[in-house]
């Protein structure tokens, strides 16, 4: 049977028209790059336990004074201060939470004023409170506990679970946001390779009942310290950069965390800068590293590489001079693979008159020092909190110390 002439002509025109079009040029695949290269040696300062004679080594700005409120607390990590002065302390290695209180107001948490209030919580770390309940996050679970009048806690109940494995970065963080949602950070399981679980290397946003969650921000290798500016409500986070990429890259980043944004790890750092030590073959979509980085969010401020930011807290107290109000403090636990150590200090993030972060400046230093040609340290600073009187508390998770910084130089 013969085909209608119109059908034949139409088919001929279709073939002819498409035959005249040049074949599309395939997009070249970017050349493979070598995987991350070891460009720094392991150089962790010798760890020393705290002793009272070492307190004189610590330096604070003029007018401030540092003291010790407690010792021998084990792996003392995150702090949360209650309105009555009671303090909750998470201990990640021990998997428990303690309650401490300075009952006689002598500036000390004595042995009779501290007790374990929750246990059997694997890798418990970040803690926060809301509506008479304490929330805590561990490796793969967020728990909730009722708070009693004496500071005790009920048996932990699961609020949300089935989060990613801990891998290399088991320190999780959580905080209730000004929008009434719970935010939790989950670090990457590795150093500098894209992860398989979409909830790794992220900050998650959870509904108030824990039943729904979303990836709020991604491309964050290990953002433990995070919080909202008291005035602008801008969401900030301190991210830890990859290791083994040299002494100075990538930096530790202060980021403005925005919903749906990608912050570049592991391919980019700082102002959308491609990391030369990460293999471009892992980028989806056959694009170059520079093209990928152009789609990511830049950091707001950078700090010395490998300093290991842990906690970030905004200061809203009135005990410090007025210029400190609404600034942030950050604990840097300290490097282990940098020729000259970085971190081992508490740092102030100075915000300007427009409530924008302007610079970092030292606040508590002296934990790391060189003696007889060898680097030594006696403190890995971790948790941060503003005490009820407006002084600043921070922990050392190596010796189990809680330090207190007060302003004594006059108003």
PDB file of N, CA, C and O in Angstrom, residues 333-393:
ATOM      1  N   UNK A 333      38.509  24.807  69.646  1.00  0.00           N
ATOM      2  CA  UNK A 333      39.063  23.705  70.444  1.00  0.00           C
ATOM      3  C   UNK A 333      40.540  23.468  70.172  1.00  0.00           C
ATOM      4  O   UNK A 333      41.281  23.018  71.044  1.00  0.00           O
ATOM      5  N   UNK A 334      41.001  23.755  68.959  1.00  0.00           N
ATOM      6  CA  UNK A 334      42.427  23.657  68.678  1.00  0.00           C
ATOM      7  C   UNK A 334      42.785  22.668  67.594  1.00  0.00           C
ATOM      8  O   UNK A 334      42.135  21.641  67.407  1.00  0.00           O
ATOM      9  N   UNK A 335      43.844  22.987  66.854  1.00  0.00           N
ATOM     10  CA  UNK A 335      44.281  22.183  65.712  1.00  0.00           C
ATOM     11  C   UNK A 335      45.089  20.975  66.159  1.00  0.00           C
ATOM     12  O   UNK A 335      45.591  20.907  67.282  1.00  0.00           O
ATOM     13  N   UNK A 336      45.242  20.043  65.217  1.00  0.00           N
ATOM     14  CA  UNK A 336      46.090  18.877  65.446  1.00  0.00           C
ATOM     15  C   UNK A 336      46.972  18.578  64.240  1.00  0.00           C
ATOM     16  O   UNK A 336      47.829  17.709  64.295  1.00  0.00           O
ATOM     17  N   UNK A 337      46.780  19.298  63.119  1.00  0.00           N
ATOM     18  CA  UNK A 337      47.597  19.026  61.924  1.00  0.00           C
ATOM     19  C   UNK A 337      48.063  20.325  61.272  1.00  0.00           C
ATOM     20  O   UNK A 337      48.050  20.476  60.067  1.00  0.00           O
ATOM     21  N   UNK A 338      48.537  21.238  62.088  1.00  0.00           N
ATOM     22  CA  UNK A 338      49.075  22.504  61.590  1.00  0.00           C
ATOM     23  C   UNK A 338      50.459  22.707  62.217  1.00  0.00           C
ATOM     24  O   UNK A 338      50.648  22.442  63.406  1.00  0.00           O
ATOM     25  N   UNK A 339      51.419  23.188  61.419  1.00  0.00           N
ATOM     26  CA  UNK A 339      52.781  23.333  61.934  1.00  0.00           C
ATOM     27  C   UNK A 339      52.812  24.197  63.189  1.00  0.00           C
ATOM     28  O   UNK A 339      53.414  23.832  64.196  1.00  0.00           O
ATOM     29  N   UNK A 340      52.177  25.378  63.119  1.00  0.00           N
ATOM     30  CA  UNK A 340      51.995  26.200  64.315  1.00  0.00           C
ATOM     31  C   UNK A 340      50.543  26.082  64.729  1.00  0.00           C
ATOM     32  O   UNK A 340      49.650  26.391  63.951  1.00  0.00           O
ATOM     33  N   UNK A 341      50.278  25.622  65.947  1.00  0.00           N
ATOM     34  CA  UNK A 341      48.892  25.354  66.339  1.00  0.00           C
ATOM     35  C   UNK A 341      47.994  26.579  66.202  1.00  0.00           C
ATOM     36  O   UNK A 341      48.428  27.716  66.391  1.00  0.00           O
ATOM     37  N   UNK A 342      46.740  26.331  65.862  1.00  0.00           N
ATOM     38  CA  UNK A 342      45.722  27.378  65.857  1.00  0.00           C
ATOM     39  C   UNK A 342      44.609  26.976  66.802  1.00  0.00           C
ATOM     40  O   UNK A 342      44.431  25.795  67.113  1.00  0.00           O
ATOM     41  N   UNK A 343      43.839  27.957  67.262  1.00  0.00           N
ATOM     42  CA  UNK A 343      42.749  27.666  68.181  1.00  0.00           C
ATOM     43  C   UNK A 343      43.214  27.657  69.622  1.00  0.00           C
ATOM     44  O   UNK A 343      44.068  28.446  70.021  1.00  0.00           O
ATOM     45  N   UNK A 344      42.630  26.778  70.436  1.00  0.00           N
ATOM     46  CA  UNK A 344      42.895  26.717  71.874  1.00  0.00           C
ATOM     47  C   UNK A 344      42.590  28.070  72.518  1.00  0.00           C
ATOM     48  O   UNK A 344      43.377  28.578  73.316  1.00  0.00           O
ATOM     49  N   UNK A 345      41.440  28.642  72.198  1.00  0.00           N
ATOM     50  CA  UNK A 345      41.121  29.980  72.683  1.00  0.00           C
ATOM     51  C   UNK A 345      39.635  30.270  72.538  1.00  0.00           C
ATOM     52  O   UNK A 345      38.913  29.584  71.815  1.00  0.00           O
ATOM     53  N   UNK A 346      39.218  31.303  73.263  1.00  0.00           N
ATOM     54  CA  UNK A 346      37.883  31.874  73.101  1.00  0.00           C
ATOM     55  C   UNK A 346      38.048  33.200  72.379  1.00  0.00           C
ATOM     56  O   UNK A 346      38.903  34.020  72.748  1.00  0.00           O
ATOM     57  N   UNK A 347      37.238  33.416  71.346  1.00  0.00           N
ATOM     58  CA  UNK A 347      37.378  34.575  70.475  1.00  0.00           C
ATOM     59  C   UNK A 347      36.069  35.359  70.450  1.00  0.00           C
ATOM     60  O   UNK A 347      34.979  34.783  70.497  1.00  0.00           O
ATOM     61  N   UNK A 348      36.190  36.661  70.372  1.00  0.00           N
ATOM     62  CA  UNK A 348      35.024  37.540  70.243  1.00  0.00           C
ATOM     63  C   UNK A 348      34.796  37.868  68.767  1.00  0.00           C
ATOM     64  O   UNK A 348      35.740  38.189  68.048  1.00  0.00           O
ATOM     65  N   UNK A 349      33.552  37.768  68.317  1.00  0.00           N
ATOM     66  CA  UNK A 349      33.175  38.235  66.987  1.00  0.00           C
ATOM     67  C   UNK A 349      32.569  39.622  67.158  1.00  0.00           C
ATOM     68  O   UNK A 349      31.494  39.775  67.748  1.00  0.00           O
ATOM     69  N   UNK A 350      33.265  40.639  66.678  1.00  0.00           N
ATOM     70  CA  UNK A 350      32.837  42.029  66.855  1.00  0.00           C
ATOM     71  C   UNK A 350      31.834  42.389  65.763  1.00  0.00           C
ATOM     72  O   UNK A 350      32.120  42.245  64.570  1.00  0.00           O
ATOM     73  N   UNK A 351      30.667  42.860  66.176  1.00  0.00           N
ATOM     74  CA  UNK A 351      29.648  43.343  65.237  1.00  0.00           C
ATOM     75  C   UNK A 351      29.653  44.867  65.245  1.00  0.00           C
ATOM     76  O   UNK A 351      29.839  45.498  66.292  1.00  0.00           O
ATOM     77  N   UNK A 352      29.452  45.478  64.065  1.00  0.00           N
ATOM     78  CA  UNK A 352      29.499  46.935  63.968  1.00  0.00           C
ATOM     79  C   UNK A 352      28.142  47.565  64.316  1.00  0.00           C
ATOM     80  O   UNK A 352      27.204  46.865  64.727  1.00  0.00           O
ATOM     81  N   UNK A 353      28.038  48.868  64.120  1.00  0.00           N
ATOM     82  CA  UNK A 353      26.819  49.588  64.479  1.00  0.00           C
ATOM     83  C   UNK A 353      25.625  49.170  63.634  1.00  0.00           C
ATOM     84  O   UNK A 353      24.472  49.430  64.006  1.00  0.00           O
ATOM     85  N   UNK A 354      25.890  48.551  62.481  1.00  0.00           N
ATOM     86  CA  UNK A 354      24.807  48.047  61.633  1.00  0.00           C
ATOM     87  C   UNK A 354      24.492  46.574  61.927  1.00  0.00           C
ATOM     88  O   UNK A 354      23.786  45.917  61.168  1.00  0.00           O
ATOM     89  N   UNK A 355      25.029  46.084  63.039  1.00  0.00           N
ATOM     90  CA  UNK A 355      24.815  44.693  63.461  1.00  0.00           C
ATOM     91  C   UNK A 355      25.316  43.692  62.425  1.00  0.00           C
ATOM     92  O   UNK A 355      24.721  42.632  62.210  1.00  0.00           O
ATOM     93  N   UNK A 356      26.449  44.028  61.801  1.00  0.00           N
ATOM     94  CA  UNK A 356      27.112  43.134  60.865  1.00  0.00           C
ATOM     95  C   UNK A 356      28.441  42.687  61.468  1.00  0.00           C
ATOM     96  O   UNK A 356      29.148  43.488  62.090  1.00  0.00           O
ATOM     97  N   UNK A 357      28.815  41.410  61.285  1.00  0.00           N
ATOM     98  CA  UNK A 357      30.101  40.946  61.815  1.00  0.00           C
ATOM     99  C   UNK A 357      31.259  41.622  61.104  1.00  0.00           C
ATOM    100  O   UNK A 357      31.300  41.677  59.878  1.00  0.00           O
ATOM    101  N   UNK A 358      32.189  42.134  61.892  1.00  0.00           N
ATOM    102  CA  UNK A 358      33.275  42.946  61.342  1.00  0.00           C
ATOM    103  C   UNK A 358      34.636  42.266  61.442  1.00  0.00           C
ATOM    104  O   UNK A 358      35.446  42.337  60.523  1.00  0.00           O
ATOM    105  N   UNK A 359      34.897  41.593  62.568  1.00  0.00           N
ATOM    106  CA  UNK A 359      36.216  40.988  62.759  1.00  0.00           C
ATOM    107  C   UNK A 359      36.180  40.036  63.949  1.00  0.00           C
ATOM    108  O   UNK A 359      35.264  40.047  64.772  1.00  0.00           O
ATOM    109  N   UNK A 360      37.220  39.206  64.007  1.00  0.00           N
ATOM    110  CA  UNK A 360      37.485  38.370  65.177  1.00  0.00           C
ATOM    111  C   UNK A 360      38.556  39.053  66.019  1.00  0.00           C
ATOM    112  O   UNK A 360      39.480  39.660  65.478  1.00  0.00           O
ATOM    113  N   UNK A 361      38.452  38.929  67.335  1.00  0.00           N
ATOM    114  CA  UNK A 361      39.544  39.387  68.187  1.00  0.00           C
ATOM    115  C   UNK A 361      39.675  38.459  69.385  1.00  0.00           C
ATOM    116  O   UNK A 361      38.686  37.891  69.870  1.00  0.00           O
ATOM    117  N   UNK A 362      40.908  38.242  69.886  1.00  0.00           N
ATOM    118  CA  UNK A 362      41.120  37.314  70.998  1.00  0.00           C
ATOM    119  C   UNK A 362      40.370  37.757  72.251  1.00  0.00           C
ATOM    120  O   UNK A 362      40.232  38.953  72.522  1.00  0.00           O
ATOM    121  N   UNK A 363      39.896  36.765  73.013  1.00  0.00           N
ATOM    122  CA  UNK A 363      39.251  37.070  74.291  1.00  0.00           C
ATOM    123  C   UNK A 363      39.904  36.299  75.438  1.00  0.00           C
ATOM    124  O   UNK A 363      40.271  36.882  76.433  1.00  0.00           O
ATOM    125  N   UNK A 364      40.039  34.987  75.315  1.00  0.00           N
ATOM    126  CA  UNK A 364      40.788  34.196  76.308  1.00  0.00           C
ATOM    127  C   UNK A 364      41.842  33.398  75.554  1.00  0.00           C
ATOM    128  O   UNK A 364      41.517  32.567  74.702  1.00  0.00           O
ATOM    129  N   UNK A 365      43.099  33.642  75.852  1.00  0.00           N
ATOM    130  CA  UNK A 365      44.212  32.946  75.197  1.00  0.00           C
ATOM    131  C   UNK A 365      45.181  32.431  76.253  1.00  0.00           C
ATOM    132  O   UNK A 365      45.066  32.761  77.435  1.00  0.00           O
ATOM    133  N   UNK A 366      46.147  31.628  75.815  1.00  0.00           N
ATOM    134  CA  UNK A 366      47.183  31.144  76.722  1.00  0.00           C
ATOM    135  C   UNK A 366      47.136  29.653  76.987  1.00  0.00           C
ATOM    136  O   UNK A 366      48.026  29.124  77.661  1.00  0.00           O
ATOM    137  N   UNK A 367      46.116  28.958  76.456  1.00  0.00           N
ATOM    138  CA  UNK A 367      46.038  27.517  76.688  1.00  0.00           C
ATOM    139  C   UNK A 367      47.135  26.758  75.953  1.00  0.00           C
ATOM    140  O   UNK A 367      47.515  25.663  76.360  1.00  0.00           O
ATOM    141  N   UNK A 368      47.656  27.306  74.851  1.00  0.00           N
ATOM    142  CA  UNK A 368      48.699  26.641  74.087  1.00  0.00           C
ATOM    143  C   UNK A 368      49.954  27.510  74.122  1.00  0.00           C
ATOM    144  O   UNK A 368      49.883  28.736  74.047  1.00  0.00           O
ATOM    145  N   UNK A 369      51.114  26.870  74.277  1.00  0.00           N
ATOM    146  CA  UNK A 369      52.360  27.623  74.366  1.00  0.00           C
ATOM    147  C   UNK A 369      53.523  26.717  73.970  1.00  0.00           C
ATOM    148  O   UNK A 369      53.375  25.487  73.902  1.00  0.00           O
ATOM    149  N   UNK A 370      54.647  27.333  73.689  1.00  0.00           N
ATOM    150  CA  UNK A 370      55.837  26.592  73.296  1.00  0.00           C
ATOM    151  C   UNK A 370      56.852  26.641  74.427  1.00  0.00           C
ATOM    152  O   UNK A 370      57.136  27.712  74.991  1.00  0.00           O
ATOM    153  N   UNK A 371      57.402  25.482  74.758  1.00  0.00           N
ATOM    154  CA  UNK A 371      58.371  25.389  75.850  1.00  0.00           C
ATOM    155  C   UNK A 371      59.431  24.358  75.469  1.00  0.00           C
ATOM    156  O   UNK A 371      59.104  23.224  75.117  1.00  0.00           O
ATOM    157  N   UNK A 372      60.692  24.784  75.521  1.00  0.00           N
ATOM    158  CA  UNK A 372      61.813  23.910  75.157  1.00  0.00           C
ATOM    159  C   UNK A 372      61.626  23.330  73.749  1.00  0.00           C
ATOM    160  O   UNK A 372      61.921  22.155  73.488  1.00  0.00           O
ATOM    161  N   UNK A 373      61.134  24.170  72.850  1.00  0.00           N
ATOM    162  CA  UNK A 373      60.969  23.765  71.467  1.00  0.00           C
ATOM    163  C   UNK A 373      59.791  22.853  71.193  1.00  0.00           C
ATOM    164  O   UNK A 373      59.633  22.362  70.072  1.00  0.00           O
ATOM    165  N   UNK A 374      58.950  22.640  72.185  1.00  0.00           N
ATOM    166  CA  UNK A 374      57.801  21.750  72.013  1.00  0.00           C
ATOM    167  C   UNK A 374      56.505  22.509  72.317  1.00  0.00           C
ATOM    168  O   UNK A 374      56.429  23.274  73.281  1.00  0.00           O
ATOM    169  N   UNK A 375      55.486  22.271  71.476  1.00  0.00           N
ATOM    170  CA  UNK A 375      54.183  22.863  71.730  1.00  0.00           C
ATOM    171  C   UNK A 375      53.447  22.057  72.789  1.00  0.00           C
ATOM    172  O   UNK A 375      53.425  20.826  72.754  1.00  0.00           O
ATOM    173  N   UNK A 376      52.823  22.774  73.719  1.00  0.00           N
ATOM    174  CA  UNK A 376      52.045  22.149  74.786  1.00  0.00           C
ATOM    175  C   UNK A 376      50.716  22.883  74.931  1.00  0.00           C
ATOM    176  O   UNK A 376      50.606  24.053  74.582  1.00  0.00           O
ATOM    177  N   UNK A 377      49.724  22.193  75.470  1.00  0.00           N
ATOM    178  CA  UNK A 377      48.424  22.826  75.725  1.00  0.00           C
ATOM    179  C   UNK A 377      47.787  22.185  76.953  1.00  0.00           C
ATOM    180  O   UNK A 377      48.009  21.009  77.230  1.00  0.00           O
ATOM    181  N   UNK A 378      46.989  22.971  77.669  1.00  0.00           N
ATOM    182  CA  UNK A 378      46.314  22.434  78.847  1.00  0.00           C
ATOM    183  C   UNK A 378      44.810  22.725  78.816  1.00  0.00           C
ATOM    184  O   UNK A 378      44.151  22.768  79.860  1.00  0.00           O
ATOM    185  N   UNK A 379      44.261  22.868  77.616  1.00  0.00           N
ATOM    186  CA  UNK A 379      42.825  23.095  77.552  1.00  0.00           C
ATOM    187  C   UNK A 379      42.283  23.012  76.138  1.00  0.00           C
ATOM    188  O   UNK A 379      42.798  23.674  75.238  1.00  0.00           O
ATOM    189  N   UNK A 380      41.252  22.196  75.937  1.00  0.00           N
ATOM    190  CA  UNK A 380      40.532  22.130  74.670  1.00  0.00           C
ATOM    191  C   UNK A 380      39.146  22.724  74.937  1.00  0.00           C
ATOM    192  O   UNK A 380      38.249  22.044  75.448  1.00  0.00           O
ATOM    193  N   UNK A 381      38.995  24.016  74.641  1.00  0.00           N
ATOM    194  CA  UNK A 381      37.766  24.729  75.007  1.00  0.00           C
ATOM    195  C   UNK A 381      36.615  24.270  74.122  1.00  0.00           C
ATOM    196  O   UNK A 381      36.795  23.951  72.949  1.00  0.00           O
ATOM    197  N   UNK A 382      35.406  24.243  74.686  1.00  0.00           N
ATOM    198  CA  UNK A 382      34.273  23.652  73.963  1.00  0.00           C
ATOM    199  C   UNK A 382      32.984  24.446  74.181  1.00  0.00           C
ATOM    200  O   UNK A 382      32.618  25.286  73.379  1.00  0.00           O
ATOM    201  N   UNK A 383      32.276  24.185  75.286  1.00  0.00           N
ATOM    202  CA  UNK A 383      30.964  24.792  75.496  1.00  0.00           C
ATOM    203  C   UNK A 383      31.041  26.239  75.933  1.00  0.00           C
ATOM    204  O   UNK A 383      32.028  26.687  76.501  1.00  0.00           O
ATOM    205  N   UNK A 384      29.941  26.970  75.677  1.00  0.00           N
ATOM    206  CA  UNK A 384      29.840  28.395  76.015  1.00  0.00           C
ATOM    207  C   UNK A 384      28.440  28.694  76.534  1.00  0.00           C
ATOM    208  O   UNK A 384      27.457  28.117  76.057  1.00  0.00           O
ATOM    209  N   UNK A 385      28.345  29.624  77.493  1.00  0.00           N
ATOM    210  CA  UNK A 385      27.033  30.083  77.958  1.00  0.00           C
ATOM    211  C   UNK A 385      27.199  31.378  78.718  1.00  0.00           C
ATOM    212  O   UNK A 385      28.252  31.638  79.325  1.00  0.00           O
ATOM    213  N   UNK A 386      26.174  32.202  78.698  1.00  0.00           N
ATOM    214  CA  UNK A 386      26.139  33.395  79.532  1.00  0.00           C
ATOM    215  C   UNK A 386      25.479  33.019  80.854  1.00  0.00           C
ATOM    216  O   UNK A 386      24.363  32.482  80.870  1.00  0.00           O
ATOM    217  N   UNK A 387      26.160  33.288  81.959  1.00  0.00           N
ATOM    218  CA  UNK A 387      25.650  32.959  83.291  1.00  0.00           C
ATOM    219  C   UNK A 387      24.571  33.959  83.690  1.00  0.00           C
ATOM    220  O   UNK A 387      24.401  35.008  83.052  1.00  0.00           O
ATOM    221  N   UNK A 388      23.855  33.654  84.750  1.00  0.00           N
ATOM    222  CA  UNK A 388      22.738  34.505  85.170  1.00  0.00           C
ATOM    223  C   UNK A 388      23.169  35.918  85.540  1.00  0.00           C
ATOM    224  O   UNK A 388      22.377  36.855  85.417  1.00  0.00           O
ATOM    225  N   UNK A 389      24.410  36.099  85.988  1.00  0.00           N
ATOM    226  CA  UNK A 389      24.882  37.437  86.352  1.00  0.00           C
ATOM    227  C   UNK A 389      25.511  38.176  85.177  1.00  0.00           C
ATOM    228  O   UNK A 389      25.996  39.295  85.316  1.00  0.00           O
ATOM    229  N   UNK A 390      25.525  37.559  83.995  1.00  0.00           N
ATOM    230  CA  UNK A 390      26.108  38.185  82.813  1.00  0.00           C
ATOM    231  C   UNK A 390      27.555  37.838  82.565  1.00  0.00           C
ATOM    232  O   UNK A 390      28.123  38.270  81.555  1.00  0.00           O
ATOM    233  N   UNK A 391      28.178  37.065  83.440  1.00  0.00           N
ATOM    234  CA  UNK A 391      29.539  36.592  83.170  1.00  0.00           C
ATOM    235  C   UNK A 391      29.475  35.498  82.112  1.00  0.00           C
ATOM    236  O   UNK A 391      28.402  34.983  81.777  1.00  0.00           O
ATOM    237  N   UNK A 392      30.651  35.138  81.583  1.00  0.00           N
ATOM    238  CA  UNK A 392      30.725  34.148  80.510  1.00  0.00           C
ATOM    239  C   UNK A 392      31.317  32.854  81.046  1.00  0.00           C
ATOM    240  O   UNK A 392      32.361  32.868  81.707  1.00  0.00           O
ATOM    241  N   UNK A 393      30.651  31.743  80.777  1.00  0.00           N
ATOM    242  CA  UNK A 393      31.148  30.430  81.160  1.00  0.00           C
ATOM    243  C   UNK A 393      31.613  29.678  79.917  1.00  0.00           C
ATOM    244  O   UNK A 393      31.021  29.808  78.847  1.00  0.00           O
TER     245      UNK A 393
END
